[in-house]
XYZ file of C-alpha atoms in Angstrom:
76
model
C -38.427 -12.317 -171.123
C -34.822 -11.540 -170.343
C -33.449 -13.037 -167.153
C -30.181 -11.594 -165.870
C -27.947 -13.715 -163.649
C -24.942 -12.157 -161.960
C -22.605 -14.574 -160.229
C -20.091 -12.857 -158.001
C -17.839 -13.290 -154.999
C -19.833 -12.762 -151.798
C -20.341 -9.122 -150.856
C -22.175 -7.490 -147.986
C -24.836 -5.614 -149.932
C -27.887 -4.083 -148.336
C -31.307 -4.716 -149.824
C -31.202 -1.156 -151.139
C -27.865 -1.791 -152.887
C -29.169 -5.040 -154.393
C -32.285 -3.249 -155.606
C -30.246 -0.407 -157.129
C -27.986 -2.893 -158.935
C -30.973 -4.846 -160.256
C -32.630 -1.643 -161.475
C -29.475 -0.424 -163.233
C -28.917 -3.794 -164.917
C -32.566 -3.839 -165.969
C -32.284 -0.335 -167.424
C -29.400 -1.420 -169.665
C -31.287 -4.477 -170.910
C -34.456 -2.442 -171.502
C -32.448 0.089 -173.519
C -30.767 -2.464 -175.774
C -33.516 -5.097 -176.086
C -36.580 -2.894 -175.886
C -37.881 -5.016 -173.013
C -40.570 -3.948 -170.587
C -39.696 -3.757 -166.900
C -42.347 -6.342 -166.035
C -40.684 -8.893 -168.318
C -37.272 -8.709 -166.614
C -35.925 -10.695 -163.699
C -32.543 -10.428 -161.991
C -30.709 -12.982 -159.846
C -27.656 -12.098 -157.770
C -25.840 -15.307 -156.892
C -22.844 -15.258 -154.567
C -20.176 -17.884 -155.265
C -17.300 -18.458 -152.872
C -13.934 -17.588 -154.400
C -12.577 -21.111 -153.862
C -15.588 -22.518 -155.800
C -15.431 -20.081 -158.737
C -13.275 -22.227 -161.032
C -15.259 -25.410 -160.539
C -18.764 -23.963 -160.285
C -18.610 -21.044 -162.713
C -15.490 -20.906 -164.890
C -15.282 -24.594 -165.836
C -19.047 -25.104 -166.228
C -20.219 -21.833 -167.766
C -17.417 -19.569 -168.936
C -14.853 -21.892 -170.504
C -17.337 -23.901 -172.630
C -18.883 -20.659 -173.937
C -15.718 -18.655 -174.681
C -16.490 -18.548 -178.412
C -19.955 -17.094 -177.850
C -19.462 -14.779 -174.863
C -20.326 -11.150 -175.636
C -17.550 -10.156 -173.229
C -14.738 -12.536 -172.415
C -12.965 -12.424 -169.053
C -9.448 -11.050 -168.871
C -8.284 -14.196 -167.103
C -8.112 -17.943 -167.651
C -8.074 -20.773 -165.166
């Protein structure tokens, strides 16, 4: 039951753009994990730029640097 969460700076995306992004992300996960479409869920969570360090980097990225599949090209 993969769940994909994408945290990002706020963007003006239409429902169609959000749906296309969710479908493309799901396709990649299905390809690599052999998941069924019905088992996948996708969350798109906007985070204000001035909150990124405190809400995302410090709480989720920094503590997991050793286990991240892809590390960011920045530090805070």
